Amino acid sequence: MSAVPTIRQLLVRPRLCSIGLNSSSSPFLSYALSLHCCPSSLRVLSSSSSPTLTHEEADGSVGKGSSLIDVNPPRGTRDFPPDDMRLRSWLFQNFREVSRILSFEEVDFPVLESEALFIRKAGEEITQQLYNFEDKGGRRVVLRPEITPSLARLVIKQGKSVSLPLKWFTIGQCWRYERMTRGRRREHYQWNMDIFGVSKVRAEAELIQAVVLLFERLGIKSSDVGIRVSSRKVLQAVLQMYAIPENLFTQVCVIVDKLGKITREEMEKELVSLGVSIKAVNGIIEVLSLKSLSKLEEVLGSEGEAVSELKKLFSLAESYGYADWICFDASVVRGLAYYTGIVFEAFDRQGKLRAICGGGRYDRLLSTFGSDDIPACGFGFGDAVIVELLKEKALLPDLSHKVDDIVFPLDEVLDGTASSIASSLRKKGRSVDLVEDKRLKWVFKHAERIGASRLILVGNSEWERGAVRVKNLSTREEFEVKIDELD
Ligand code: HAM
């Protein structure tokens, strides 16, 4: 083992000396040497600082008269280079893990859906932000702005073949032509968890536990984030108090949800034009300002569903152990038309960001699609606001690229050997980066960059002994290992 040059020696010698052959003894080597001496014939070998071809070199377009295209993705959309992709995958793994812990099954849907699924007449913002168009077959389609209607479509399609209750989760991209603010984009990914077939608040309690478990896994505490809870039945009870017709309920909810985004006068105007009296508007606003369940009970009495369901949820929250995360806030109405009962939204307690997630009960969505209703509730949790929050709290994880081994043939004639070594290590489950046409110095830098734990050098003299040189990059130890003993 000692007659063999060490990696340190290899590093300071030209590559061909290190493998114990002279260039004239091998046609491959003289070819390799000629490449080394002639930079223009193999740029990747000679450019230790620039390992890959530039865009211009690769596509050959620039420099031949064409100008560079706009390399930014469409406004409001994102590319995911490796660092961002690692973060996204990590977040999605957490979404999946929480869903698994709560015994939900994963489903998926097309991003492109029929426009009809999203046409609602309540004046919601979401329906005004549709990415909709006609496809080549003349069908009206949309890039979905949310996933709930697709979920409902699949539940209807599966019909009696599904056994209730049904607990499904999904992670998918949604498109909304939004005004962009921090954490709000024109595309985002949403984690959805939905339960069909449970009419009791047990369903809401389970969903809120999922949200809390997710926050806890990410290192977020109840002092950072809270979950505001209310019920649309509160508003329903107020409308009954003022004898406002039932059929105005959805539109009233959508208008009332704008409070804070539009002025009170504008809201009043919209409600009055719907036929709601000023007296009722004042009554609605008064109730919406309530922040405690006992106050709500004073106003609505304890008999109605709004109060009893909310009380049940808060008592379940105590049993689950997440009561410190949730608070009653009658102003939470949510902007989507289909909610019918309890609604909730997670918010950052510093008030810097928009809603982190939101959901609620929607027991009558299926009948709007012409099917029989099934009680349902769920939430959507976006990928953008949570990342802003993690940044804000310095909770972003360290997710550098990690591989186990780098395999590097020191001579082109050993490419085959290097391939079979890499292949057998990969079959054992090790992640292996097979590198060639580089200088050893570059390989070391690369190993550091990708956090490799071993460097496996395939050189001629070791190969003749059926071995390779292995450097453990954390201990800096170096030894020769028989190829068939490598694991
Ligand atoms: P949503 O409140 O419209 O509800 O969206 C849910 C979450 O998606 C928001 O709280 C936010 O995290 C994220 N989100 C929405 N729009 C954007 C955007 N433009 N940019 C970044 N993130 C965004 C729904 O979509 C309901 N379908 C949720 C649901 C599921 N309800 C019952 N089941």
mmCIF file of N, CA and C and ligand atoms in Angstrom, residues 126 145-149 176 178 183-188 190 192-194 334 336 338-339 345 355-360 362 377-385, ligand 1:
data_model
loop_
_atom_site.group_PDB
_atom_site.id
_atom_site.type_symbol
_atom_site.label_atom_id
_atom_site.label_comp_id
_atom_site.label_asym_id
_atom_site.label_seq_id
_atom_site.Cartn_x
_atom_site.Cartn_y
_atom_site.Cartn_z
ATOM 1 N N ILE A 126 -61.854 35.060 -5.748
ATOM 2 C CA ILE A 126 -61.190 33.921 -6.410
ATOM 3 C C ILE A 126 -61.724 33.686 -7.830
ATOM 4 N N PRO A 145 -57.684 27.507 -9.212
ATOM 5 C CA PRO A 145 -57.235 28.469 -8.197
ATOM 6 C C PRO A 145 -57.203 27.850 -6.803
ATOM 7 N N GLU A 146 -57.862 26.712 -6.650
ATOM 8 C CA GLU A 146 -57.934 26.002 -5.366
ATOM 9 C C GLU A 146 -58.287 24.552 -5.685
ATOM 10 N N ILE A 147 -58.257 23.694 -4.671
ATOM 11 C CA ILE A 147 -58.418 22.269 -4.959
ATOM 12 C C ILE A 147 -59.774 21.709 -4.514
ATOM 13 N N THR A 148 -60.457 22.427 -3.621
ATOM 14 C CA THR A 148 -61.692 21.885 -3.037
ATOM 15 C C THR A 148 -62.726 21.430 -4.095
ATOM 16 N N PRO A 149 -62.996 22.223 -5.146
ATOM 17 C CA PRO A 149 -63.978 21.749 -6.129
ATOM 18 C C PRO A 149 -63.557 20.452 -6.827
ATOM 19 N N ARG A 176 -53.756 31.840 -9.226
ATOM 20 C CA ARG A 176 -54.707 32.944 -9.043
ATOM 21 C C ARG A 176 -54.052 34.210 -9.573
ATOM 22 N N GLU A 178 -53.485 37.211 -8.856
ATOM 23 C CA GLU A 178 -53.585 38.052 -7.641
ATOM 24 C C GLU A 178 -52.697 39.275 -7.736
ATOM 25 N N GLY A 183 -45.651 36.826 0.271
ATOM 26 C CA GLY A 183 -46.259 35.504 0.489
ATOM 27 C C GLY A 183 -47.462 35.220 -0.405
ATOM 28 N N ARG A 184 -47.890 36.199 -1.206
ATOM 29 C CA ARG A 184 -49.018 35.973 -2.144
ATOM 30 C C ARG A 184 -48.474 36.013 -3.550
ATOM 31 N N ARG A 185 -48.718 34.990 -4.310
ATOM 32 C CA ARG A 185 -48.149 34.886 -5.637
ATOM 33 C C ARG A 185 -49.239 34.500 -6.633
ATOM 34 N N ARG A 186 -48.841 34.408 -7.902
ATOM 35 C CA ARG A 186 -49.837 34.006 -8.905
ATOM 36 C C ARG A 186 -49.913 32.495 -9.031
ATOM 37 N N GLU A 187 -48.893 31.817 -8.532
ATOM 38 C CA GLU A 187 -49.036 30.365 -8.361
ATOM 39 C C GLU A 187 -48.508 30.034 -6.984
ATOM 40 N N HIS A 188 -49.109 29.059 -6.351
ATOM 41 C CA HIS A 188 -48.598 28.594 -5.077
ATOM 42 C C HIS A 188 -48.987 27.129 -4.931
ATOM 43 N N GLN A 190 -50.515 24.237 -2.484
ATOM 44 C CA GLN A 190 -51.389 24.148 -1.319
ATOM 45 C C GLN A 190 -51.438 22.717 -0.823
ATOM 46 N N ASN A 192 -53.800 20.397 1.183
ATOM 47 C CA ASN A 192 -55.209 20.344 1.602
ATOM 48 C C ASN A 192 -55.453 19.063 2.378
ATOM 49 N N MET A 193 -56.185 19.185 3.465
ATOM 50 C CA MET A 193 -56.679 17.991 4.167
ATOM 51 C C MET A 193 -58.187 18.160 4.285
ATOM 52 N N ASP A 194 -58.928 17.168 3.889
ATOM 53 C CA ASP A 194 -60.394 17.275 3.908
ATOM 54 C C ASP A 194 -61.021 15.995 4.426
ATOM 55 N N ARG A 334 -64.187 34.193 6.128
ATOM 56 C CA ARG A 334 -63.561 33.573 4.947
ATOM 57 C C ARG A 334 -64.275 33.982 3.662
ATOM 58 N N LEU A 336 -64.566 32.487 0.704
ATOM 59 C CA LEU A 336 -65.116 31.542 -0.274
ATOM 60 C C LEU A 336 -66.596 31.293 0.011
ATOM 61 N N TYR A 338 -68.590 28.743 -0.346
ATOM 62 C CA TYR A 338 -69.216 27.474 0.037
ATOM 63 C C TYR A 338 -69.209 27.123 1.520
ATOM 64 N N TYR A 339 -68.531 27.909 2.366
ATOM 65 C CA TYR A 339 -68.483 27.521 3.781
ATOM 66 C C TYR A 339 -69.855 27.667 4.437
ATOM 67 N N GLU A 345 -58.639 30.243 10.489
ATOM 68 C CA GLU A 345 -57.501 30.775 9.744
ATOM 69 C C GLU A 345 -56.315 30.903 10.684
ATOM 70 N N ALA A 355 -52.853 35.430 5.886
ATOM 71 C CA ALA A 355 -53.231 34.131 6.482
ATOM 72 C C ALA A 355 -52.264 33.020 6.054
ATOM 73 N N ILE A 356 -51.879 32.211 7.019
ATOM 74 C CA ILE A 356 -50.948 31.115 6.746
ATOM 75 C C ILE A 356 -51.709 29.914 6.189
ATOM 76 N N CYS A 357 -52.885 29.698 6.708
ATOM 77 C CA CYS A 357 -53.738 28.644 6.152
ATOM 78 C C CYS A 357 -55.185 28.979 6.500
ATOM 79 N N GLY A 358 -56.108 28.329 5.842
ATOM 80 C CA GLY A 358 -57.512 28.613 6.137
ATOM 81 C C GLY A 358 -58.402 27.471 5.704
ATOM 82 N N GLY A 359 -59.490 27.329 6.426
ATOM 83 C CA GLY A 359 -60.406 26.256 6.054
ATOM 84 C C GLY A 359 -61.727 26.379 6.768
ATOM 85 N N GLY A 360 -62.514 25.333 6.653
ATOM 86 C CA GLY A 360 -63.813 25.344 7.309
ATOM 87 C C GLY A 360 -64.727 24.265 6.782
ATOM 88 N N TYR A 362 -67.958 22.846 4.782
ATOM 89 C CA TYR A 362 -68.720 23.170 3.566
ATOM 90 C C TYR A 362 -69.687 22.024 3.248
ATOM 91 N N CYS A 377 -65.494 19.031 5.573
ATOM 92 C CA CYS A 377 -64.704 20.201 5.970
ATOM 93 C C CYS A 377 -63.238 19.931 5.718
ATOM 94 N N GLY A 378 -62.465 21.022 5.633
ATOM 95 C CA GLY A 378 -61.058 20.866 5.292
ATOM 96 C C GLY A 378 -60.335 22.185 5.378
ATOM 97 N N PHE A 379 -59.063 22.145 5.015
ATOM 98 C CA PHE A 379 -58.297 23.404 4.973
ATOM 99 C C PHE A 379 -57.295 23.372 3.823
ATOM 100 N N GLY A 380 -56.836 24.552 3.469
ATOM 101 C CA GLY A 380 -55.762 24.712 2.493
ATOM 102 C C GLY A 380 -54.625 25.457 3.175
ATOM 103 N N PHE A 381 -53.420 24.977 2.966
ATOM 104 C CA PHE A 381 -52.243 25.543 3.638
ATOM 105 C C PHE A 381 -51.204 25.801 2.558
ATOM 106 N N GLY A 382 -50.914 27.072 2.298
ATOM 107 C CA GLY A 382 -50.018 27.421 1.198
ATOM 108 C C GLY A 382 -48.550 27.240 1.549
ATOM 109 N N ASP A 383 -47.719 27.161 0.512
ATOM 110 C CA ASP A 383 -46.282 26.969 0.745
ATOM 111 C C ASP A 383 -45.522 28.282 0.866
ATOM 112 N N ALA A 384 -46.154 29.407 0.517
ATOM 113 C CA ALA A 384 -45.388 30.653 0.429
ATOM 114 C C ALA A 384 -45.343 31.419 1.756
ATOM 115 N N VAL A 385 -46.491 31.586 2.397
ATOM 116 C CA VAL A 385 -46.521 32.383 3.631
ATOM 117 C C VAL A 385 -45.720 31.684 4.731
HETATM 118 P P1 HAM B 1 -57.863 29.941 0.724
HETATM 119 O O1 HAM B 1 -57.972 30.650 2.009
HETATM 120 O O2 HAM B 1 -58.250 30.646 -0.499
HETATM 121 O O3 HAM B 1 -58.697 28.603 0.885
HETATM 122 O O4 HAM B 1 -56.383 29.435 0.550
HETATM 123 C C1 HAM B 1 -55.800 28.606 1.519
HETATM 124 C C2 HAM B 1 -54.350 28.996 1.731
HETATM 125 O O5 HAM B 1 -53.658 28.943 0.496
HETATM 126 C C3 HAM B 1 -54.124 30.432 2.216
HETATM 127 O O6 HAM B 1 -54.290 30.532 3.598
HETATM 128 C C4 HAM B 1 -52.683 30.628 1.799
HETATM 129 O O7 HAM B 1 -51.806 29.915 2.663
HETATM 130 C C5 HAM B 1 -52.643 29.909 0.471
HETATM 131 N N1 HAM B 1 -52.855 30.839 -0.644
HETATM 132 C C6 HAM B 1 -54.020 31.192 -1.216
HETATM 133 N N2 HAM B 1 -53.812 32.056 -2.227
HETATM 134 C C7 HAM B 1 -52.491 32.235 -2.305
HETATM 135 C C8 HAM B 1 -51.625 33.002 -3.158
HETATM 136 N N3 HAM B 1 -52.103 33.759 -4.138
HETATM 137 N N4 HAM B 1 -50.295 32.945 -2.951
HETATM 138 C C9 HAM B 1 -49.788 32.177 -1.973
HETATM 139 N N5 HAM B 1 -50.538 31.432 -1.146
HETATM 140 C C10 HAM B 1 -51.869 31.457 -1.291
HETATM 141 C C11 HAM B 1 -58.859 27.689 -0.104
HETATM 142 O O8 HAM B 1 -58.252 27.693 -1.135
HETATM 143 C C12 HAM B 1 -59.790 26.574 0.282
HETATM 144 N N6 HAM B 1 -60.049 25.783 -0.912
HETATM 145 C C13 HAM B 1 -59.210 25.770 1.404
HETATM 146 C C14 HAM B 1 -60.075 24.637 1.839
HETATM 147 C C15 HAM B 1 -59.817 23.322 1.648
HETATM 148 N N7 HAM B 1 -61.226 24.743 2.446
HETATM 149 C C16 HAM B 1 -61.710 23.541 2.658
HETATM 150 N N8 HAM B 1 -60.849 22.644 2.157
#
